PDB file of C-alpha atoms and ligand atoms in Angstrom:
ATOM      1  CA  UNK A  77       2.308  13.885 -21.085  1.00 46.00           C
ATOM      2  CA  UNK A  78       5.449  12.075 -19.864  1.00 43.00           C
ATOM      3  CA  UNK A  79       4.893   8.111 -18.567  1.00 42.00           C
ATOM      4  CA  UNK A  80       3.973   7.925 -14.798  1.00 44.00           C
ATOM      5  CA  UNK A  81       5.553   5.632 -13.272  1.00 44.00           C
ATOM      6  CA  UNK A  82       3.101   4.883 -10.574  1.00 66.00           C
ATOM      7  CA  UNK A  83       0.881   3.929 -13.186  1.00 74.00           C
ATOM      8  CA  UNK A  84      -0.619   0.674 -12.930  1.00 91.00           C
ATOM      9  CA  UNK A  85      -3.151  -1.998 -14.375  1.00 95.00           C
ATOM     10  CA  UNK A  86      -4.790  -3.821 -12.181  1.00 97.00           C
ATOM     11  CA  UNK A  87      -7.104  -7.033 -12.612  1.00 98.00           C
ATOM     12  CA  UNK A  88      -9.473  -7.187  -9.680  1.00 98.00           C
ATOM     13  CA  UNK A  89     -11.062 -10.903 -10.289  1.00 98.00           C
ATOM     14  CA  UNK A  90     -13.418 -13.202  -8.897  1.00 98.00           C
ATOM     15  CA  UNK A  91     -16.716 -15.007  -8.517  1.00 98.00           C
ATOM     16  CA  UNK A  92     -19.587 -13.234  -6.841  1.00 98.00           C
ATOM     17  CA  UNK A  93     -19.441 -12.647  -3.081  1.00 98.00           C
ATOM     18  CA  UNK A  94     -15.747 -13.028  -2.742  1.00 98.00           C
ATOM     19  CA  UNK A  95     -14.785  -9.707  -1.628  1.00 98.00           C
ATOM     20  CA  UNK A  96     -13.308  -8.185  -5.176  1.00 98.00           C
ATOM     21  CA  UNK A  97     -15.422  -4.955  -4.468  1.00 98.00           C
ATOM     22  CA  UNK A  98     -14.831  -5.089  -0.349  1.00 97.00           C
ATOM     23  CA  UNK A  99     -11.051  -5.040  -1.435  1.00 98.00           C
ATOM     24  CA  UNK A 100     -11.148  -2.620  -4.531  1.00 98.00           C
ATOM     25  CA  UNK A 101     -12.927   0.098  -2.454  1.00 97.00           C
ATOM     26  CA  UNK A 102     -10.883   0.070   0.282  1.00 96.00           C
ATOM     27  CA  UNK A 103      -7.806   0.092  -2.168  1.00 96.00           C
ATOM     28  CA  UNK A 104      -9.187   3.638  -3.823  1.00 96.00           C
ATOM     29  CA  UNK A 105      -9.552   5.070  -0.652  1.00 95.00           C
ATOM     30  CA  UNK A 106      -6.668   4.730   0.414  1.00 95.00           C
ATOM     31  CA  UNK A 107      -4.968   5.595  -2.209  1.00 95.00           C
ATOM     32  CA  UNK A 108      -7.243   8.601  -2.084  1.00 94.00           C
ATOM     33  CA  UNK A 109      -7.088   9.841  -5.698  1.00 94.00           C
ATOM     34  CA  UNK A 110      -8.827  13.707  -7.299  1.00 93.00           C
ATOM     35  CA  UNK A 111      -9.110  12.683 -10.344  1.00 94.00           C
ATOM     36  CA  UNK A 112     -11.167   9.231 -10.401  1.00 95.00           C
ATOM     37  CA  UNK A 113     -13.983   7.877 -13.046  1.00 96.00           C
ATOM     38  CA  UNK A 114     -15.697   4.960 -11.793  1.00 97.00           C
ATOM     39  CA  UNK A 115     -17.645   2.708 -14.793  1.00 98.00           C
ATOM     40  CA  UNK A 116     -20.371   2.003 -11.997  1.00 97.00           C
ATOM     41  CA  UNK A 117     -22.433  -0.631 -13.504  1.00 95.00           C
ATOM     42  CA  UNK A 118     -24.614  -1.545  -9.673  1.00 95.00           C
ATOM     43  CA  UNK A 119     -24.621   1.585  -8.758  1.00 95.00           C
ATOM     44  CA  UNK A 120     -22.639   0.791  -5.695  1.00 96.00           C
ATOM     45  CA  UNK A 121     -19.605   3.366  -5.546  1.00 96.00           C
ATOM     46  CA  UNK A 122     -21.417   6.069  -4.187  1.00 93.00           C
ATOM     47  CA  UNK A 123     -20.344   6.002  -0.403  1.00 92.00           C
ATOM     48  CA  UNK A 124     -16.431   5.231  -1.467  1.00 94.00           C
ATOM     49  CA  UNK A 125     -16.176   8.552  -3.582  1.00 94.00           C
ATOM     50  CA  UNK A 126     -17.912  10.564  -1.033  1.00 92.00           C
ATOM     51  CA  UNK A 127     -15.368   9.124   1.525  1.00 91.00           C
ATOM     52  CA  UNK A 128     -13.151  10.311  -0.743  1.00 89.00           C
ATOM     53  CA  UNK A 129     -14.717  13.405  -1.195  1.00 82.00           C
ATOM     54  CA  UNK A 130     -15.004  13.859   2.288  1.00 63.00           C
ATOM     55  CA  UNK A 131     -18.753  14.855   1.761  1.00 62.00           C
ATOM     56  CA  UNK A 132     -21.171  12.496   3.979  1.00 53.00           C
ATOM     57  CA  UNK A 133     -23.732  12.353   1.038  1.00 58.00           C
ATOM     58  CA  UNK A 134     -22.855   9.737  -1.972  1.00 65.00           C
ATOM     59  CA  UNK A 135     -21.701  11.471  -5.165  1.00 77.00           C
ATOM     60  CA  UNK A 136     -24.639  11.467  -7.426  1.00 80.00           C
ATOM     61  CA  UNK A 137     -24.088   9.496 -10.307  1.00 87.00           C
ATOM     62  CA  UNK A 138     -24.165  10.979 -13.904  1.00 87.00           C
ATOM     63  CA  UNK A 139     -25.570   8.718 -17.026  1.00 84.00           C
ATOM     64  CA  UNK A 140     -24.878  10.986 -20.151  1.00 93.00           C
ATOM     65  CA  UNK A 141     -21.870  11.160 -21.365  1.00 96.00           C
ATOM     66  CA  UNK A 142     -22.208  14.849 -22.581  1.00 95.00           C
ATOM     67  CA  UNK A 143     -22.683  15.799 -18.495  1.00 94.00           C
ATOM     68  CA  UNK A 144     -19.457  13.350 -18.017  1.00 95.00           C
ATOM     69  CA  UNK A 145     -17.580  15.204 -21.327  1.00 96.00           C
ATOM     70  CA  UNK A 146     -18.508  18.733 -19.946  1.00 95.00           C
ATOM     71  CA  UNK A 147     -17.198  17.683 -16.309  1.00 94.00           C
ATOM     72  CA  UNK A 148     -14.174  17.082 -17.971  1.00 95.00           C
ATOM     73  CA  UNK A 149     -13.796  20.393 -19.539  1.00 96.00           C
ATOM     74  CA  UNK A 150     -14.778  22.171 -16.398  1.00 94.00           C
ATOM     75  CA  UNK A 151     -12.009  20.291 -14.462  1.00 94.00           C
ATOM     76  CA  UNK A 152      -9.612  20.185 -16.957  1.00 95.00           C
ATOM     77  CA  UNK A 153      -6.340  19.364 -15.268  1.00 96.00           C
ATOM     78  CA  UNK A 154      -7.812  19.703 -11.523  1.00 94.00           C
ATOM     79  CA  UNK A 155     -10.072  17.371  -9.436  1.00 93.00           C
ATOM     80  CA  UNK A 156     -13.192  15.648 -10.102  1.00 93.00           C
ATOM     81  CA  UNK A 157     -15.024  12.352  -9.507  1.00 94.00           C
ATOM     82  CA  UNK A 158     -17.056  10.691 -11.921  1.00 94.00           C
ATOM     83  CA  UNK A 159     -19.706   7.769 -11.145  1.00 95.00           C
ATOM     84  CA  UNK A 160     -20.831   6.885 -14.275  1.00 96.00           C
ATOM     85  CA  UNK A 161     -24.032   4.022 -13.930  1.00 95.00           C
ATOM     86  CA  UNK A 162     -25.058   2.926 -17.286  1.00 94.00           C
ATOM     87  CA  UNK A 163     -28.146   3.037 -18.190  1.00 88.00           C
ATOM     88  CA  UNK A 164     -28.109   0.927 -21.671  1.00 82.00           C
ATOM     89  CA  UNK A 165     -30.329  -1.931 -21.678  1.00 83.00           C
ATOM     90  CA  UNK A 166     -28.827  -4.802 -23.840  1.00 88.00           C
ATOM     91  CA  UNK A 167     -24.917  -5.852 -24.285  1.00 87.00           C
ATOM     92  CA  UNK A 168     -24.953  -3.441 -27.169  1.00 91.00           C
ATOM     93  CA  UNK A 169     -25.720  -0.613 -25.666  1.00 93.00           C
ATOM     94  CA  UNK A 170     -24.116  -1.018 -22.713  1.00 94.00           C
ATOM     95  CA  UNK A 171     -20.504  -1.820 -24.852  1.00 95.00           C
ATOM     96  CA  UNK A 172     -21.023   1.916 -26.788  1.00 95.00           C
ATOM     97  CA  UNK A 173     -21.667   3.291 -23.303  1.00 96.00           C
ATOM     98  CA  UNK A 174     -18.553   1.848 -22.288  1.00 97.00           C
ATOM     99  CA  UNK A 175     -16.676   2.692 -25.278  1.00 97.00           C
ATOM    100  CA  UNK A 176     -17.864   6.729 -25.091  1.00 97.00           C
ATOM    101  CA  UNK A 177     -16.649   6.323 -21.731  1.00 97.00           C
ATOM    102  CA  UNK A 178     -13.290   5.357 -22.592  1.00 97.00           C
ATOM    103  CA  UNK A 179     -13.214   8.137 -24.858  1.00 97.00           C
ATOM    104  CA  UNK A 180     -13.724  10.409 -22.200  1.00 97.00           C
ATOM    105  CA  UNK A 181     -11.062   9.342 -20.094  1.00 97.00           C
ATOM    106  CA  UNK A 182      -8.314   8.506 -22.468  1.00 95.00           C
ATOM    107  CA  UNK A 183      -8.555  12.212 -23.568  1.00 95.00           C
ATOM    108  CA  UNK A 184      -8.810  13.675 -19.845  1.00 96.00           C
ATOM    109  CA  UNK A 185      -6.104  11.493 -19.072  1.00 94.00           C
ATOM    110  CA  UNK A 186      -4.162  11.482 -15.467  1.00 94.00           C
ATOM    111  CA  UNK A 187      -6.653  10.012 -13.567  1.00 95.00           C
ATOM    112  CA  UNK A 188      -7.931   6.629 -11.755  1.00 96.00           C
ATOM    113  CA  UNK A 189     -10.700   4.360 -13.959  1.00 97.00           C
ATOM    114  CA  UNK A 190     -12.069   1.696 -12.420  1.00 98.00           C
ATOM    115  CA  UNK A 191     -14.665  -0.004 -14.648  1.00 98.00           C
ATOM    116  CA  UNK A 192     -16.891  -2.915 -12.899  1.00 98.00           C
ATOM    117  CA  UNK A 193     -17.575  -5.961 -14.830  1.00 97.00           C
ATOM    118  CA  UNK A 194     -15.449  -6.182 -18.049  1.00 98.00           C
ATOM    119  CA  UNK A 195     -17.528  -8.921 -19.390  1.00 97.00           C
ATOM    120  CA  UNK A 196     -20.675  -7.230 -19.883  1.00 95.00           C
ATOM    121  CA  UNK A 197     -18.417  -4.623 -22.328  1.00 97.00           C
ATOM    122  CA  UNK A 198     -15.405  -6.646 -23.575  1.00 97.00           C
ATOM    123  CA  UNK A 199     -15.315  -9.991 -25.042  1.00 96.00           C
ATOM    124  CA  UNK A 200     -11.982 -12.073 -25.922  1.00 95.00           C
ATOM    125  CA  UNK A 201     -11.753 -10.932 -28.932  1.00 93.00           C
ATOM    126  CA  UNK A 202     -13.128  -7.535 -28.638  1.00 95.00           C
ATOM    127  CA  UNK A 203     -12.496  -4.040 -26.722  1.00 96.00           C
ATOM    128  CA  UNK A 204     -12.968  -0.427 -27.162  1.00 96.00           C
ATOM    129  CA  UNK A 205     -10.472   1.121 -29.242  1.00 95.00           C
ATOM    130  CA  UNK A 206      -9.316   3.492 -25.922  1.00 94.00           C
ATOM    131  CA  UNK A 207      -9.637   0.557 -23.298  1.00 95.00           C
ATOM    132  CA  UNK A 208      -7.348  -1.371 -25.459  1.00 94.00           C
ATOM    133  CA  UNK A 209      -5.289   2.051 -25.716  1.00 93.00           C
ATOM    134  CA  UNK A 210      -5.719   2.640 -22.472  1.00 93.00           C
ATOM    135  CA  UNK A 211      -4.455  -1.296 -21.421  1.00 92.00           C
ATOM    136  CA  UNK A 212      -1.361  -1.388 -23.560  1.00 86.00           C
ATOM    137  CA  UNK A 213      -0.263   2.232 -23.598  1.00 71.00           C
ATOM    138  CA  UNK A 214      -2.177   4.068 -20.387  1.00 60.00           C
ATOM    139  CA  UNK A 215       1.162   4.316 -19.049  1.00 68.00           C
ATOM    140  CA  UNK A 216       1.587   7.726 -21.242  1.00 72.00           C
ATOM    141  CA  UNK A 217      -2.175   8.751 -20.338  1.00 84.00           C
ATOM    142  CA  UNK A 218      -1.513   8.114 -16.551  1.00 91.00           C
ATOM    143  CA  UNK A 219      -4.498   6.437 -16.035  1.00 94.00           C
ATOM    144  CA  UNK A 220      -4.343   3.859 -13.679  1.00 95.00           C
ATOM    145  CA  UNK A 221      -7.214   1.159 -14.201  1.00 96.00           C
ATOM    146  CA  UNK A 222      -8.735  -1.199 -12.082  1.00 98.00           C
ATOM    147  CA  UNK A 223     -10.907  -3.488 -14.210  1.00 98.00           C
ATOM    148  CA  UNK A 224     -12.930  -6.352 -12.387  1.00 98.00           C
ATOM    149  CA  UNK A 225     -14.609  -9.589 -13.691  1.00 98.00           C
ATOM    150  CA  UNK A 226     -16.411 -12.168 -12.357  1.00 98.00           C
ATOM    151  CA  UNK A 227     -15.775 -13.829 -15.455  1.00 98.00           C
ATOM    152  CA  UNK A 228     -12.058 -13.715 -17.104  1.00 98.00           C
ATOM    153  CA  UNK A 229     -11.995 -16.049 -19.594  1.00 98.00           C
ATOM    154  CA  UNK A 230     -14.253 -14.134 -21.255  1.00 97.00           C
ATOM    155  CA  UNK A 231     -13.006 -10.559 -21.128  1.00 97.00           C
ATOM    156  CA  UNK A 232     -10.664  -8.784 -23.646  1.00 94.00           C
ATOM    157  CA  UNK A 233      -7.643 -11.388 -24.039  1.00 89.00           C
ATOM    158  CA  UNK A 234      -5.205  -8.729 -24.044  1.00 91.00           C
ATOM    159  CA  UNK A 235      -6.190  -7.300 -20.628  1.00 95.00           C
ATOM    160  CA  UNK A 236      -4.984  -9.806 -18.519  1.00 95.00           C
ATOM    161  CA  UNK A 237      -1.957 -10.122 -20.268  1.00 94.00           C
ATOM    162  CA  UNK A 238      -1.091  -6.299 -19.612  1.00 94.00           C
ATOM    163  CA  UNK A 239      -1.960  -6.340 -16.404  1.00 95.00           C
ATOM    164  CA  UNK A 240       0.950  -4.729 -13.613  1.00 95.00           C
ATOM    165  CA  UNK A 241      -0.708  -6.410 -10.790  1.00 97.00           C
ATOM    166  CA  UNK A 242      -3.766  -9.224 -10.789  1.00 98.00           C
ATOM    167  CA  UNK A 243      -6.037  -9.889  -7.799  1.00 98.00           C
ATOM    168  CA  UNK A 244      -7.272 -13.462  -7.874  1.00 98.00           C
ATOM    169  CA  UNK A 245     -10.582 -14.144  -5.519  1.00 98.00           C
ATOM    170  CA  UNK A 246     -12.569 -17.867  -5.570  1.00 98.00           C
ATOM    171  CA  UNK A 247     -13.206 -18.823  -8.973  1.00 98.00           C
ATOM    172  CA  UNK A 248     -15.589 -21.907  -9.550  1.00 96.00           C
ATOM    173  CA  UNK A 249     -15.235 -22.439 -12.865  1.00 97.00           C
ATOM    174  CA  UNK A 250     -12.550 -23.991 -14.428  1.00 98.00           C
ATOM    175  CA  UNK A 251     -12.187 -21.807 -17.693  1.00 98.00           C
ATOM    176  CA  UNK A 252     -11.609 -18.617 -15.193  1.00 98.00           C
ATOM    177  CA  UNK A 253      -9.349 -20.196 -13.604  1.00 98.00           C
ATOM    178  CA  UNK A 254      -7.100 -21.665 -16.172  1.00 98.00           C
ATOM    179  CA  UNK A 255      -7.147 -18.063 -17.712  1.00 97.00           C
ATOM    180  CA  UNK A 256      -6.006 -16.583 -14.690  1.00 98.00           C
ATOM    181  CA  UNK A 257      -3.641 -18.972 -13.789  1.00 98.00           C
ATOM    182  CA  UNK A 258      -1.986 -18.962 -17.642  1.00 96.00           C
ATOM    183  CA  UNK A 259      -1.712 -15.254 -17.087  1.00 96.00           C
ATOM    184  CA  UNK A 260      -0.265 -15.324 -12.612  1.00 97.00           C
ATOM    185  CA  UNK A 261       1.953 -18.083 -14.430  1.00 96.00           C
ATOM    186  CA  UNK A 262       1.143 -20.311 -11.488  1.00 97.00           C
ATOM    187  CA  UNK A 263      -0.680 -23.618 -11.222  1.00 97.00           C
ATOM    188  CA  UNK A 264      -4.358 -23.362 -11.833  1.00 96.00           C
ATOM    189  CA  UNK A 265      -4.819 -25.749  -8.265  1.00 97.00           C
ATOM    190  CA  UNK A 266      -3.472 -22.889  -6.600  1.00 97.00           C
ATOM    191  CA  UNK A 267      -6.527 -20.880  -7.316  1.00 98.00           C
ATOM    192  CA  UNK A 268      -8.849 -23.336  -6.860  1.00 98.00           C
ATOM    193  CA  UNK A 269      -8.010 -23.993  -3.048  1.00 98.00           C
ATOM    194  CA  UNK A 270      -8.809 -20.457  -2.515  1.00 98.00           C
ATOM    195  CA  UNK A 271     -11.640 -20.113   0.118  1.00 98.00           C
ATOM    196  CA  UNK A 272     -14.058 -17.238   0.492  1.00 97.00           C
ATOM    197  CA  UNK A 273     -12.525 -13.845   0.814  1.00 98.00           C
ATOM    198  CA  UNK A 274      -9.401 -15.583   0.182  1.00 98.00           C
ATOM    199  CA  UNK A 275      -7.256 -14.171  -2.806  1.00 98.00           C
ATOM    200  CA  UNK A 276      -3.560 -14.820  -4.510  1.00 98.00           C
ATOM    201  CA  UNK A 277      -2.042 -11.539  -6.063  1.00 98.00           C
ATOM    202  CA  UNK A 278       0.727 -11.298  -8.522  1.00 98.00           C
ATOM    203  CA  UNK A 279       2.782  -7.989  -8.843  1.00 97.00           C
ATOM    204  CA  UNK A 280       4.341  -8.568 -11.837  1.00 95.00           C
ATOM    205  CA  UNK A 281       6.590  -5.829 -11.328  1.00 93.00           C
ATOM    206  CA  UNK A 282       7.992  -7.423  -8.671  1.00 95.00           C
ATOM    207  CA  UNK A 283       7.445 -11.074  -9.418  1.00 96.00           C
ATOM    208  CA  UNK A 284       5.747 -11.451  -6.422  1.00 97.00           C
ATOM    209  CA  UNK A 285       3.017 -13.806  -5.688  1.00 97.00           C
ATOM    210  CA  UNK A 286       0.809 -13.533  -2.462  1.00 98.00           C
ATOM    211  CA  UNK A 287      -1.924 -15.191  -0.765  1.00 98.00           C
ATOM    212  CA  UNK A 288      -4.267 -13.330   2.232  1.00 98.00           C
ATOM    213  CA  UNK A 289      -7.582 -12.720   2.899  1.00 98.00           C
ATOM    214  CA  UNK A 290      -9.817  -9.947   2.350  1.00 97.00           C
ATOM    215  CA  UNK A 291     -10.418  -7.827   5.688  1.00 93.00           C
ATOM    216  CA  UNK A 292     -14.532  -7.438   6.183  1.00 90.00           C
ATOM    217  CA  UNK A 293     -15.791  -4.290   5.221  1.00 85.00           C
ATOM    218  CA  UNK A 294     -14.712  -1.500   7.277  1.00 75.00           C
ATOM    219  CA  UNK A 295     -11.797  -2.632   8.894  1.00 69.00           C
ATOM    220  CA  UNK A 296      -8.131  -1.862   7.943  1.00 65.00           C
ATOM    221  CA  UNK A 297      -6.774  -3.431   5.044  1.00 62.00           C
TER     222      UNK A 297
HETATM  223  N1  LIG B 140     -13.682 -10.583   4.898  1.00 82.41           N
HETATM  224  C1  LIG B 140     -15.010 -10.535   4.913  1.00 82.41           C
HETATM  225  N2  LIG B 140     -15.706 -11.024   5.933  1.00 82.41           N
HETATM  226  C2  LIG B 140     -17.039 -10.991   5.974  1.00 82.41           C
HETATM  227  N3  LIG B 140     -17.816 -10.474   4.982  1.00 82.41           N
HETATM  228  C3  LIG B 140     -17.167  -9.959   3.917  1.00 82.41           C
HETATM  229  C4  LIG B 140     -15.744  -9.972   3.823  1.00 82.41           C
HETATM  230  N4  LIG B 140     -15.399  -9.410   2.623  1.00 82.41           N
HETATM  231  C5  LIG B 140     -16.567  -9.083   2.016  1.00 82.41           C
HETATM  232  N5  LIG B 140     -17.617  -9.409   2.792  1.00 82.41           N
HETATM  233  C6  LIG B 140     -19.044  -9.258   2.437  1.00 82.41           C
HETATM  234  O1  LIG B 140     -19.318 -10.149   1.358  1.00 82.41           O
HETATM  235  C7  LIG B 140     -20.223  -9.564   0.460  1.00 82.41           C
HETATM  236  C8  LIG B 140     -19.671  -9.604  -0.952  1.00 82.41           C
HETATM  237  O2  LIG B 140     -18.482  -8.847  -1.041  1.00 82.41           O
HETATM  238  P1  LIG B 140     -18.165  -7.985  -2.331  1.00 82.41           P
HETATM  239  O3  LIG B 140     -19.258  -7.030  -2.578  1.00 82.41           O
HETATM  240  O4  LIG B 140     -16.799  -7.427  -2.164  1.00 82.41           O
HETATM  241  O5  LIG B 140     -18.199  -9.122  -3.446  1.00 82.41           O
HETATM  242  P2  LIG B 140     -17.771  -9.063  -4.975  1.00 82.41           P
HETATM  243  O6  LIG B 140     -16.658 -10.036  -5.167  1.00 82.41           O
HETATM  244  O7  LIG B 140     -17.530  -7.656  -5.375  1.00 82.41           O
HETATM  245  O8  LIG B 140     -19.084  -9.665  -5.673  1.00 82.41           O
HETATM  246  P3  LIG B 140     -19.825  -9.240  -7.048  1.00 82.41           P
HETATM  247  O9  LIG B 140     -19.018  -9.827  -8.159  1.00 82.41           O
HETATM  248  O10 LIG B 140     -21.160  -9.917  -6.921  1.00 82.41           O
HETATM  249  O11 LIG B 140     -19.899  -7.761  -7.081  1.00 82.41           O
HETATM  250  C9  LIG B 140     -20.487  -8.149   0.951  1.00 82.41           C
HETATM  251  O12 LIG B 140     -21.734  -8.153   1.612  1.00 82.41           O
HETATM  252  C10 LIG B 140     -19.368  -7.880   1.905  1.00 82.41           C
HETATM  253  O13 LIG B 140     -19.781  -7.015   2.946  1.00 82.41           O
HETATM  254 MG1  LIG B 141     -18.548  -6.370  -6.635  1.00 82.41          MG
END
């Protein structure tokens, strides 16, 4: 599989209520992917894939990976969407959930992963095997990711650092700030003056740093 070069990494981050998920979903729909796996930890992706889908009833969401792996075969190279909602009880569990996952896509490959709450299944100093693959190298997979936190300073040090584009929302705390800010390259004061549904972005393909708000839920981005 040749390197896409539309692939991207993407850091969707923020504190609770700031509008990461208002944003995130209306990003996947309109980029309107086939191929999409969504690590769906509240159970709250439902309504975007079936817009996606063009079906007016949510996609039901699978928790086995075996139902997940044989979706996979079925589709092979063509279309599917997968809502995966964990069901592990525990960090534990929920990081080898997350880690079969990973499997899963890294070997379907070509596809859009967006996995909700990196801190419940990364920590700094550890990741799955594929996410890390997946961070660093997804590129040759074309797998675009969108991985959000609530809490970056502690997620998997390496996946800010590889991100293509970060999305910064209202951070209280200080540590998730400086983190993001070390890894924008900006000044950490420039995320705290963000206001609710307020975000900077960097596009470090570009260079480019922006600031704008979030549009409520429904209207045009
Ligand atoms: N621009 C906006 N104006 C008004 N309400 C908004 C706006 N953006 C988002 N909201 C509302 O704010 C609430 C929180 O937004 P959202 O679910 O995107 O937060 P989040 O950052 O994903 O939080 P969490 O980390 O808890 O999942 C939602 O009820 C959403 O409808
Ligand atoms: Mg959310």
């Amino acid at each position: 599989m040749a390197a896409d070069a539309d692939a991207r990494i993407v850091g969707v981050i923020g504190a609770s209520g700031q509008g990461k998920g208002v944003w995130l979903k209306g990003v996947v729909i309109d980029e309107a992917p086939t191929r999409v796996v969504v690590w769906d930890f509240m159970d709250e992706y439902g309504d975007t894939l079936a817009k996606l889908g063009g079906k007016r009833r949510a996609v039901a969401s699978m928790s086995s990976l075996e139902a997940v792996r044989q979706a996979m075969v079925k589709a092979g190279e063509g279309p599917l969407m997968v809502r995966y909602v964990p069901r592990g009880a525990g960090n534990k569990a929920l990081q080898r959930e997350f880690e079969g996952l990973c499997e899963l896509v890294y070997a379907w490959g070509a596809c859009t992963f967006v996995a909700e709450e990196l801190a419940n299944v990364t920590t700094p100093s550890w990741a799955p095997a594929a996410w890390r693959k997946m961070t660093t190298s997804g590129r040759h997979r074309l797998v675009r990711i969108y991985g959000v936190t609530q809490s970056p300073a502690l997620v998997d040090k390496s996946f800010l650092g590889n991100c293509t584009l970060v999305h910064c929302c209202a951070l209280r705390e200080h540590a998730h700030r400086v983190a993001v800010a070390r890894a924008m390259d900006i000044p950490d004061s420039e995320i705290a003056s963000l206001v609710k549904f307020e975000f900077i972005e960097k596009d470090f393909e570009t260079g480019q740093v922006t600031r704008a708000s979030v549009k409520p839920p429904g209207k045009k981005r």
